Coordinates of C-alpha atoms and ligand atoms in Angstrom, one line a residue:
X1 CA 0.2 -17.6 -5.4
X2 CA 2.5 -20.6 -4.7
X3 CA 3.4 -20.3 -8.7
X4 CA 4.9 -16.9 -8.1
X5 CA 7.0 -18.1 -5.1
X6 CA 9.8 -20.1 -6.3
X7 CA 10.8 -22.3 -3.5
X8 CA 14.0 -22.2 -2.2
X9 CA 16.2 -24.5 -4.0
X10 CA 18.9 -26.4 -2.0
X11 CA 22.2 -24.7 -2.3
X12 CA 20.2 -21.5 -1.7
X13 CA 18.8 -23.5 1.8
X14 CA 22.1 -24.0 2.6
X15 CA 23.1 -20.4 2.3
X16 CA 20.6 -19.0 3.9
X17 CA 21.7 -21.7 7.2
X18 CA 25.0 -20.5 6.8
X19 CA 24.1 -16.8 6.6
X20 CA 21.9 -16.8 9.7
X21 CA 24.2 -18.9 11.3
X22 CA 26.9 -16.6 11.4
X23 CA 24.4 -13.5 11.9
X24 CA 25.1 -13.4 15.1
X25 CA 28.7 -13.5 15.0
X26 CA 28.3 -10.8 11.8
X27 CA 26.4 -8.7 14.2
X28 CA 28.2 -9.0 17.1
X29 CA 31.4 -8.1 14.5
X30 CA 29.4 -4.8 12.8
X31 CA 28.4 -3.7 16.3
X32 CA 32.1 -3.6 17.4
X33 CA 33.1 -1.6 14.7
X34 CA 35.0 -4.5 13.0
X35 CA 33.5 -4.0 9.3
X36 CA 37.3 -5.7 8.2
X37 CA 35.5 -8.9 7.6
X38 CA 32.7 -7.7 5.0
X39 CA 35.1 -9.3 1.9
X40 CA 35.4 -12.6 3.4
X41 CA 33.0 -15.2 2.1
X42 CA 32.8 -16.8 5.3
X43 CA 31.3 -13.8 6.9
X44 CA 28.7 -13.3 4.3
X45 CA 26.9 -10.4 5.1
X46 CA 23.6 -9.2 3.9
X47 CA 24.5 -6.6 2.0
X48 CA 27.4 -8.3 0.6
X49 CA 24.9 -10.3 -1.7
X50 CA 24.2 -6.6 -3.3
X51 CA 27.5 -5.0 -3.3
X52 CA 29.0 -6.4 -6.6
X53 CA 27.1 -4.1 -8.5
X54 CA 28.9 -0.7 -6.9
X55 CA 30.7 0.1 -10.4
X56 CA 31.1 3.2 -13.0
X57 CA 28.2 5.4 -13.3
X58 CA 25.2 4.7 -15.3
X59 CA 25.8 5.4 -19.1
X60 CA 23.1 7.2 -21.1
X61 CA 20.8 4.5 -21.8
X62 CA 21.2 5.6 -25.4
X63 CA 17.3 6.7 -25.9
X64 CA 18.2 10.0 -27.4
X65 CA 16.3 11.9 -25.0
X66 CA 17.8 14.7 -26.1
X67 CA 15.7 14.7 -29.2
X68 CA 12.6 13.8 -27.8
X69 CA 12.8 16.0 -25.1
X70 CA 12.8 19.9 -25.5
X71 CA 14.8 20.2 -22.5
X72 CA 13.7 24.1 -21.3
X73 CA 16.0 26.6 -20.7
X74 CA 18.1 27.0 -17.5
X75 CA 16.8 29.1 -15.0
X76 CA 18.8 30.4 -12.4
X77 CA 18.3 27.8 -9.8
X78 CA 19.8 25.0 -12.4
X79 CA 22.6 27.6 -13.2
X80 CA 23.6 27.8 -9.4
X81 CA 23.5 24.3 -8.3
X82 CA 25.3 23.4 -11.8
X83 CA 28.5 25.5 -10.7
X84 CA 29.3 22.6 -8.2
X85 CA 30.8 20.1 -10.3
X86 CA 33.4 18.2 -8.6
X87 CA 32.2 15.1 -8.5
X88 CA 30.6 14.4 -11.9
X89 CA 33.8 14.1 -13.9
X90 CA 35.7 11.1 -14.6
X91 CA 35.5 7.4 -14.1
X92 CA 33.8 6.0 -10.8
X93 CA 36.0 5.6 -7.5
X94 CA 37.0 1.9 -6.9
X95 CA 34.2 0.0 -4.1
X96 CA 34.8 1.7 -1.3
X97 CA 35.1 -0.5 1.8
X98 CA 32.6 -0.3 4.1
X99 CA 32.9 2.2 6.8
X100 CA 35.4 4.4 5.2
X101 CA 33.0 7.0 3.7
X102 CA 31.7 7.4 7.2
X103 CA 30.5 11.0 7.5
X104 CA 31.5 12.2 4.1
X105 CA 28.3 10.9 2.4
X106 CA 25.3 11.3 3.3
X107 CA 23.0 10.8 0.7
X108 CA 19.8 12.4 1.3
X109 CA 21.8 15.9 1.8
X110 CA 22.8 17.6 -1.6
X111 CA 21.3 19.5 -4.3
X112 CA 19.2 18.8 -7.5
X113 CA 21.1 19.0 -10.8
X114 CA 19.7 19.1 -14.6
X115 CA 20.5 16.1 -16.1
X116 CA 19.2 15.2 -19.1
X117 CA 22.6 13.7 -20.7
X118 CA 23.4 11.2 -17.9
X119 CA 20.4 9.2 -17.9
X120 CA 17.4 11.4 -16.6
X121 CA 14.7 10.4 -16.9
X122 CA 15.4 6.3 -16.5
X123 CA 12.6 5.9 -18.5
X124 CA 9.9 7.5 -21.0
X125 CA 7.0 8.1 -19.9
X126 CA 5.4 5.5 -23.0
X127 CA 7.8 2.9 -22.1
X128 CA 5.7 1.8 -18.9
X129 CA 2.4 1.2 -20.3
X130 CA 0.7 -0.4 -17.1
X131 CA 1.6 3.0 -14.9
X132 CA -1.8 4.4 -13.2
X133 CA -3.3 7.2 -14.9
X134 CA -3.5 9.0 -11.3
X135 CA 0.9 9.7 -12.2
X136 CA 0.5 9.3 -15.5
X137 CA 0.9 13.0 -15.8
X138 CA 2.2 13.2 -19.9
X139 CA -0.7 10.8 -20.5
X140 CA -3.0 13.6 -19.1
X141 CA -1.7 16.8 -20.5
X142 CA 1.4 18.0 -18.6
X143 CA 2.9 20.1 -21.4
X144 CA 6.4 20.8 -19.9
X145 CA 9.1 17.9 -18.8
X146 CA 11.8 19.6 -16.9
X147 CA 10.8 18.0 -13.9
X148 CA 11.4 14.6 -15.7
X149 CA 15.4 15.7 -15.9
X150 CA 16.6 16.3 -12.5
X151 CA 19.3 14.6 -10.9
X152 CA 19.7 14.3 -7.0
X153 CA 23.5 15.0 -6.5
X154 CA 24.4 13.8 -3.0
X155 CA 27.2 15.9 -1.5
X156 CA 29.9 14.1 -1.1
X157 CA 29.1 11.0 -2.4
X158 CA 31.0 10.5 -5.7
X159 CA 29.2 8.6 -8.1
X160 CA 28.4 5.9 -5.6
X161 CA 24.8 7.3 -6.3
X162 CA 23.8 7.2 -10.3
X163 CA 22.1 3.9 -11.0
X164 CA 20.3 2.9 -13.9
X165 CA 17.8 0.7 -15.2
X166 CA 20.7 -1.9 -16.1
X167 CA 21.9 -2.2 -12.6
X168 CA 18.8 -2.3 -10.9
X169 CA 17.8 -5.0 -12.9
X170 CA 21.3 -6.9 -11.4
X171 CA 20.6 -5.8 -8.2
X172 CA 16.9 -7.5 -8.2
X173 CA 18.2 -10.6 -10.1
X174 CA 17.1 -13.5 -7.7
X175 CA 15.3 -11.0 -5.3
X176 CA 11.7 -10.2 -3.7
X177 CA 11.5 -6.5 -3.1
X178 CA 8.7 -5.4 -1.0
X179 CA 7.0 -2.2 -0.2
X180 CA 4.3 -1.7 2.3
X181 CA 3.0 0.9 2.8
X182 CA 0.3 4.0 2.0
X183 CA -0.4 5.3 -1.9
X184 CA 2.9 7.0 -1.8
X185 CA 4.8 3.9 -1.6
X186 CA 2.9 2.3 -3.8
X187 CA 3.5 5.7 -6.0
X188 CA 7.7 4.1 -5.2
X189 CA 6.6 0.5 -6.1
X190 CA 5.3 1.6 -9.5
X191 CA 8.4 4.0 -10.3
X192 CA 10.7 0.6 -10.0
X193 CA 8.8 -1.5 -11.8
X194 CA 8.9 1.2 -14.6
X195 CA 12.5 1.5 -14.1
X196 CA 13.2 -2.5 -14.7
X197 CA 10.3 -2.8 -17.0
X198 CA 12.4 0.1 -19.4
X199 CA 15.8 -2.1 -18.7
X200 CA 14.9 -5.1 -19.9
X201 CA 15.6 -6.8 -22.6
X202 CA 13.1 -9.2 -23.6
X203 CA 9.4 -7.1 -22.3
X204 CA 7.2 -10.4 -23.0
X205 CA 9.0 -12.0 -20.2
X206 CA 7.4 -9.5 -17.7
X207 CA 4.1 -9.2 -15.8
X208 CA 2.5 -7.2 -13.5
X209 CA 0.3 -9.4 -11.7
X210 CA -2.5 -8.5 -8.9
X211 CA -2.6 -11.4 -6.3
X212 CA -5.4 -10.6 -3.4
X213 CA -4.8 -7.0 -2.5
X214 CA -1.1 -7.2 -4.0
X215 CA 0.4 -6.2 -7.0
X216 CA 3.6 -7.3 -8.2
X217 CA 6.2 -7.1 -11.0
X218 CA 7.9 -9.9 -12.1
X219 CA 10.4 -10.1 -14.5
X220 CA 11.4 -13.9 -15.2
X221 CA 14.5 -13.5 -16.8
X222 CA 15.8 -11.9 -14.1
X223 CA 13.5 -14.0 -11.2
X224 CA 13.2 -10.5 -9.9
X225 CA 9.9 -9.5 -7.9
X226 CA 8.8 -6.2 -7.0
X227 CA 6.0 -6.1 -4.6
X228 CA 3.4 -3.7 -3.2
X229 CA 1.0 -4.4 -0.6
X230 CA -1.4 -2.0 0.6
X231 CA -1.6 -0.8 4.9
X232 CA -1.5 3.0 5.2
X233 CA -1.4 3.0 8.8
X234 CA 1.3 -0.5 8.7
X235 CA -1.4 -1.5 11.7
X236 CA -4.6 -2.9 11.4
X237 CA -7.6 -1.2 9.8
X238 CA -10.6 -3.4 10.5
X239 CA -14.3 -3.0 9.7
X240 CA -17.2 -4.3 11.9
X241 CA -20.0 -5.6 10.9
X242 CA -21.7 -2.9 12.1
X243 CA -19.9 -1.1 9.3
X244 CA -17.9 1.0 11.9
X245 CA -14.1 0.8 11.5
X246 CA -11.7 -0.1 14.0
X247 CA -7.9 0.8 13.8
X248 CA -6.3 -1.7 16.0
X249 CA -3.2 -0.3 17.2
X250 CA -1.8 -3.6 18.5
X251 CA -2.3 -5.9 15.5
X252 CA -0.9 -5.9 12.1
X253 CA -3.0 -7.0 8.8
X254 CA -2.5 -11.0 8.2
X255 CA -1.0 -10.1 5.2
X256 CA 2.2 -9.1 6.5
X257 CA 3.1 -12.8 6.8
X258 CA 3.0 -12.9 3.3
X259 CA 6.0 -10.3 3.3
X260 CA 8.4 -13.0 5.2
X261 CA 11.5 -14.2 3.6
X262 CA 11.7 -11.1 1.3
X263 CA 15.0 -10.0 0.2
X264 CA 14.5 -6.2 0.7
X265 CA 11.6 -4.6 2.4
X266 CA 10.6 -0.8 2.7
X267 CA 7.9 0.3 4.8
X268 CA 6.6 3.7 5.6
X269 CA 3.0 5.5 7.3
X270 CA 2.6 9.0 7.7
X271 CA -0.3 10.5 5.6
X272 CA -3.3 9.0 7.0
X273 CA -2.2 9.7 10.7
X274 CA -3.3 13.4 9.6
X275 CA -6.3 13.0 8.4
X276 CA -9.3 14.6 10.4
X277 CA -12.9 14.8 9.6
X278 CA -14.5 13.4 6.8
X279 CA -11.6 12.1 5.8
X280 CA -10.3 9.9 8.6
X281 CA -10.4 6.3 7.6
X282 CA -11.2 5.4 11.4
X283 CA -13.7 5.2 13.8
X284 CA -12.5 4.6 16.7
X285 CA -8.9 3.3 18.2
X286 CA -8.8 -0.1 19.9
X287 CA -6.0 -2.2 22.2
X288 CA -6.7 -5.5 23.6
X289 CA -9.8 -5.8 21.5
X290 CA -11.4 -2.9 23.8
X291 CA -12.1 0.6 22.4
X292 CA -9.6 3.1 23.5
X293 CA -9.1 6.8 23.8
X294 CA -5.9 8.9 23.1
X295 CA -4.2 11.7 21.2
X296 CA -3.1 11.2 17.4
X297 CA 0.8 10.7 19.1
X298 CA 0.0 8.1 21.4
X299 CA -1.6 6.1 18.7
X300 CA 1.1 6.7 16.3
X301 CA 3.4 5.9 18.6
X302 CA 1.6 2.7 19.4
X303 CA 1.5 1.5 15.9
X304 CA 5.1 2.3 15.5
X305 CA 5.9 0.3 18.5
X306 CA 3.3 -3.2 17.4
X307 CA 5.1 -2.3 14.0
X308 CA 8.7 -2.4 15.4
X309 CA 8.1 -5.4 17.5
X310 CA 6.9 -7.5 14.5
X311 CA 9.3 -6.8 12.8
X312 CA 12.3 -7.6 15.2
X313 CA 10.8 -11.1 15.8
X314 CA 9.5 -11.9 12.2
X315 CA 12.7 -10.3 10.4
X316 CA 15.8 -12.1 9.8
X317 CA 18.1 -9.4 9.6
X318 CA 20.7 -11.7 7.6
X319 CA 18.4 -12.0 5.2
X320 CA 16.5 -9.2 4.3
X321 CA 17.3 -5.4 4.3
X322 CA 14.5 -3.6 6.4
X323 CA 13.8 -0.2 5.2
X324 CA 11.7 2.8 6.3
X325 CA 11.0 5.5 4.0
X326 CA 10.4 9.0 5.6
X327 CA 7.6 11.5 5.0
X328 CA 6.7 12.5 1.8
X329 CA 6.3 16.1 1.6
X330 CA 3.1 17.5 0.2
X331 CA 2.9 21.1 -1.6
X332 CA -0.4 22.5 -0.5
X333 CA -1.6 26.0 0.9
X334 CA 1.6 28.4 1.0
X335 CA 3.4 26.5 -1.0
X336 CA 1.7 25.3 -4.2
X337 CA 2.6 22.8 -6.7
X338 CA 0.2 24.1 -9.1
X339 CA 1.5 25.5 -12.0
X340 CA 5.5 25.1 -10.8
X341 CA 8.2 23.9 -13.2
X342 CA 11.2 24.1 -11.8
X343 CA 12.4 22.9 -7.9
X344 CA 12.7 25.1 -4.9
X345 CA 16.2 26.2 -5.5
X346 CA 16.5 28.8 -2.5
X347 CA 16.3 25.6 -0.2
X348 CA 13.1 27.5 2.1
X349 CA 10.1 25.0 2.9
X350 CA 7.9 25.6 5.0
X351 CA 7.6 21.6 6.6
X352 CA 3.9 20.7 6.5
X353 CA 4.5 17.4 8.3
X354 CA 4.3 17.3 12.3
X355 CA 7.7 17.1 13.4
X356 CA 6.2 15.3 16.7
X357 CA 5.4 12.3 14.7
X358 CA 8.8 12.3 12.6
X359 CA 10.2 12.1 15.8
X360 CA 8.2 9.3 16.8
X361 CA 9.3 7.4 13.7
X362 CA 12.6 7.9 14.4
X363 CA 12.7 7.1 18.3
X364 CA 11.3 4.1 17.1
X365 CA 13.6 2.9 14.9
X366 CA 16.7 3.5 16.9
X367 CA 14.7 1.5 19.6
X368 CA 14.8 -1.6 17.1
X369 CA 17.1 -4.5 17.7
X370 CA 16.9 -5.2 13.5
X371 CA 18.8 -2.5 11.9
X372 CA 16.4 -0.3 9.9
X373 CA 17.9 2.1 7.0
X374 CA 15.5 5.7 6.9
X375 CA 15.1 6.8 3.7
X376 CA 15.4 10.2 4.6
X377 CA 14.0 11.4 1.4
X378 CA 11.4 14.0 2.9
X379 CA 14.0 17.2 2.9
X380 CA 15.1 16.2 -1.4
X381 CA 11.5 16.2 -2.2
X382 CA 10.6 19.1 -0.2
X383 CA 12.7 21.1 -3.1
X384 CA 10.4 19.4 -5.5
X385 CA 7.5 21.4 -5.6
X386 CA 7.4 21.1 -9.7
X387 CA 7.1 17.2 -9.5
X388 CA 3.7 16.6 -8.5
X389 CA 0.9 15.8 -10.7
X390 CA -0.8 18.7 -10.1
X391 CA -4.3 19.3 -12.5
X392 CA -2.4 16.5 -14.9
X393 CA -4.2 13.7 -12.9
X394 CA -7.7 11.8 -13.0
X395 CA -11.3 12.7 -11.4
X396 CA -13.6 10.6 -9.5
X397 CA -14.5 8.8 -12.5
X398 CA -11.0 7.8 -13.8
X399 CA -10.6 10.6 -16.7
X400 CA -8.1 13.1 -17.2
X401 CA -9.3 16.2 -15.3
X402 CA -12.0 18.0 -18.5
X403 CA -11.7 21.9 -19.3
X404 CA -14.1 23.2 -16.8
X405 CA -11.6 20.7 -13.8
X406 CA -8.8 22.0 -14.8
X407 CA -10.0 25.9 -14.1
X408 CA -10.6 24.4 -10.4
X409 CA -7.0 23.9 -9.1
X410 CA -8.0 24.3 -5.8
X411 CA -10.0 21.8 -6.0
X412 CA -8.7 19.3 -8.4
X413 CA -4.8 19.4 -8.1
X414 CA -3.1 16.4 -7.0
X415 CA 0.0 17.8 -5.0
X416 CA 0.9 14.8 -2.6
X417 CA 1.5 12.0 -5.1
X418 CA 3.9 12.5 -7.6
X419 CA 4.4 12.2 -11.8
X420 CA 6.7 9.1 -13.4
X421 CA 8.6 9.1 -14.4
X422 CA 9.9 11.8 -11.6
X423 CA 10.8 12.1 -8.1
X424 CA 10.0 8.4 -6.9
X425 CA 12.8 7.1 -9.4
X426 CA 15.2 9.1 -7.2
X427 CA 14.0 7.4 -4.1
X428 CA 14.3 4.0 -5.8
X429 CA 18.1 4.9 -6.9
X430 CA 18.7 5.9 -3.1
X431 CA 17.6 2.5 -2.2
X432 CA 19.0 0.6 -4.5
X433 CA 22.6 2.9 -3.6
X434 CA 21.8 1.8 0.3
X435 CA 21.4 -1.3 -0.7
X436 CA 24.8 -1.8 -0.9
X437 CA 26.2 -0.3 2.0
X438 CA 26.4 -2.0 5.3
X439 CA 23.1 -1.3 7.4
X440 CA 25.0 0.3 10.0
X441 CA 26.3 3.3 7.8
X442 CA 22.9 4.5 6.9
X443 CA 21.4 3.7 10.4
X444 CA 19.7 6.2 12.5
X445 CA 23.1 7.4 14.6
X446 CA 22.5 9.0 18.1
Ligands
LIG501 C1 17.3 13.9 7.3 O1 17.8 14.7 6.3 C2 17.8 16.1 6.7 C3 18.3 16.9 5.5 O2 19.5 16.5 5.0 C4 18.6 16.4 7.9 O3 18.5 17.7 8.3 C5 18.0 15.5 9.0 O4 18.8 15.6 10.2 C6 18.0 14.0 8.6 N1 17.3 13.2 9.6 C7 17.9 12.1 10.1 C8 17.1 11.5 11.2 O5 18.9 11.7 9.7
LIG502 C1 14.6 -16.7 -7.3 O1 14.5 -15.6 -6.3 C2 14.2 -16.0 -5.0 C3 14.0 -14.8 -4.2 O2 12.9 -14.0 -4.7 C4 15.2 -16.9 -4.5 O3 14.9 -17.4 -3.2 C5 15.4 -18.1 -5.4 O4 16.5 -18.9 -5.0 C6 15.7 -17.7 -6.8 N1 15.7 -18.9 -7.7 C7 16.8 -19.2 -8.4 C8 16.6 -20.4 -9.3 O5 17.8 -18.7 -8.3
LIG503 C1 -0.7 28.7 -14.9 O1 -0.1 28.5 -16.1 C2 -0.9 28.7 -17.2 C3 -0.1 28.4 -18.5 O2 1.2 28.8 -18.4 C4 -1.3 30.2 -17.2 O3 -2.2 30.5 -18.3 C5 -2.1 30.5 -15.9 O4 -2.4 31.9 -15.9 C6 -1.3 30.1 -14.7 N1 -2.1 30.3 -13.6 C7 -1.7 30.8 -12.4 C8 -2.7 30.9 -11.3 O5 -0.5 31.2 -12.3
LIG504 C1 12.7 31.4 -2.2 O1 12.1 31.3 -3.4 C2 10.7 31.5 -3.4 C3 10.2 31.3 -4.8 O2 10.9 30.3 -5.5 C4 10.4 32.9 -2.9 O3 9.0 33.0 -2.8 C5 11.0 33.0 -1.5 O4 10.8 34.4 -1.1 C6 12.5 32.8 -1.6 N1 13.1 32.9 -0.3 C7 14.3 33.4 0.0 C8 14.7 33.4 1.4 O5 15.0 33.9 -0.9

């Protein structure tokens, strides 16, 4: 492990003295609304080490999708959400400085455009050869690849918002990213490792490596790391040796310490909170090392809480970005992914998710002294009902779903993770885009 964790060399030491040094002031400077200092060098803040990538919008990465892709035909959803052009023409505005795009641009609110000309998708499907088969969907039979093409256009936003592979790979150069999280996260880890994989330009000086329970991408040229460590419920998930299983709301899994000192992390839990029956990972619920009973909130609320408090005494907020992603919206029951093509263009979900525990999430994270940026990417994907894997995913066994499978939809469909390339590449370009904006523009308000 110690290989793959380049110790800090001494001017970087010094920098990282200086920058917690004047965290406090910086803070004390953000919280008063004074964001007139984010240019100087003296007040290095965070985000500052990010924002020198904020430049014209991605160019087509020159691929010729267009060839290789038989983009389908418009339907009517593309055709309405393509009469709202303004923002797509002409060169990118100049950096905006911080705080003055206050409450035109919210990111996570806009409408899905096809875009198969600027970029879309970052990445062929065959140009990530280590992606899971469980995504993998042209690997295992998807025939169409509309869903590969959409573009999230942010209202308001400009083109603050269109990344591509070339300046994520700048915007990891000399950085540990780190995701924690359930399968869906990891679902986000892998998109961005495909996305800087696809970028750059010597592939033999990548590796995806698996260090006990993590995985990670490295690419050296860049001495960029893209991490992914495994904790569905963020807390503790502990089996006896009575083979029962504990989930110890006020302890976190050891390796979280190995997440310290990470340049960017983004957390999220949702999906195994729900879970009842057969296929709840738990046992029993346990505080203080004694077994405990309460309602699915409490708990929630619990780990949220051990969670939050780790993280505002582990986290040095002038160091690393703190993320949390929101829920990721499944298409099950009344609305189906199975057999669906194009997005949800009429903008009517019906939210699976219980809005008690997105509350919780979010009480939480306004309670937090670190400043947390949501990734409020639940409401975009909602529209995405086309993007899940659907029957193009694997059985028990590791295959590509056989004939006789792929007649059981019901059964067999896969409609909570999602294909890559695809909707996770969005998130990844969200974050990336938040990454170089103060914290305190994309924090919870209110
Ligand atoms: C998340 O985004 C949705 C859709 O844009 C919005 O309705 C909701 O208020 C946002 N939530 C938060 C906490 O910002
Ligand atoms: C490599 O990246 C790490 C962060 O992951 C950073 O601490 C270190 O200083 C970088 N090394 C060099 C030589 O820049
Ligand atoms: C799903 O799509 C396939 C191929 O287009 C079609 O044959 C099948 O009837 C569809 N099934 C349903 C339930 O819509
Ligand atoms: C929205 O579109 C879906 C199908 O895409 C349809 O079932 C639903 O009735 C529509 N809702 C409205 C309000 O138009």
């Amino acid at each position: 492990m110690d290989s793959l964790r380049p110790a800090l060399s001494m001017s970087s030491k010094k920098q990282a003295l200086a920058t917690s040094l004047c965290s406090l002031a910086c803070l004390f400077l953000l919280s008063a609304g004074l964001l007139l200092a984010v240019g100087s060098h003296q007040f290095q803040a965070p985000w500052g080490r990010f924002a020198r990538v904020q430049k014209a919008p991605a160019p087509p990465l020159g691929r010729g999708h267009h060839d290789v892709v038989a983009a389908p035909a418009r339907d009517a959803g593309a055709g309405d959400l393509d009469g709202d052009q303004e923002e797509d023409a002409g060169p990118a505005p100049a950096p905006v400085p911080a705080g003055e795009e206050d409450g035109e641009c919210d990111m996570f609110d806009g409408a899905w455009v096809r875009d198969d000309a600027a970029g879309y998708p970052l990445y062929e499907a065959a140009e990530c050869p280590f992606q899971s088969d469980q995504v993998a969907c042209r690997r295992n039979g998807r025939p169409d690849s509309g869903y590969e093409q959409w573009r999230w256009r942010p209202r308001g936003c400009g083109s603050r918002t269109r990344l591509g592979g070339a300046e994520s790979l700048e915007l990891c150069q000399d950085k540990r990213l780190v995701f924690v999280g359930d399968s869906l996260n990891r679902n986000m880890w892998e998109s961005l490792a495909c996305i800087l994989y696809a970028a750059v330009p010597d592939r033999s000086r990548t590796r995806i490596i698996e260090d006990a329970g993590a995985e990670i991408f490295r690419a050296m040229d860049y001495n960029c790391s893209v991490e992914f460590y495994w904790s569905p419920f963020l807390v503790k998930l502990e089996t006896k040796d009575d083979q029962s299983r504990a989930l110890k709301l006020d302890q976190l899994p050891a390796m979280l310490q190995r997440t310290m000192g990470a340049d960017v992390l983004v957390f999220n839990t949702g999906h195994w909170w729900t879970h009842t029956g057969k296929l709840r990972a738990w046992d029993h619920l346990e505080r203080d090392g004694k077994m405990v009973e309460m309602t699915g909130e409490e708990a929630f609320n619990r780990a949220l809480r051990t969670w939050a408090r780790w993280v505002d005494h582990n986290v040095d907020p002038s160091r690393t970005r703190v993320f949390f992603r929101s829920v990721s919206p499944e298409h099950k029951s009344v609305s189906w992914c199975y057999n669906q093509t194009s997005p949800i263009s009429n903008g009517t979900v019906a939210p699976w998710f219980p809005k008690s525990l997105v509350s919780i999430v979010e009480r939480n994270i306004k309670s937090m002294r670190t400043p947390v940026t949501y990734l409020n990417i639940t409401h975009l994907s909602e529209l995405r009902i086309d993007a899940h894997p659907s029957v193009y995913t694997i059985n028990q066994e590791g295959k590509p779903l056989n004939t006789e499978q792929l007649q059981q939809p019901i059964k067999y469909a896969d409609c909570s993770h999602w294909c890559l390339p695809g909707l996770p590449d969005t998130w990844n370009v969200l974050l990336l885009a938040s990454l170089m904006r103060p914290p305190t523009n994309v924090h919870l308000l209110g």
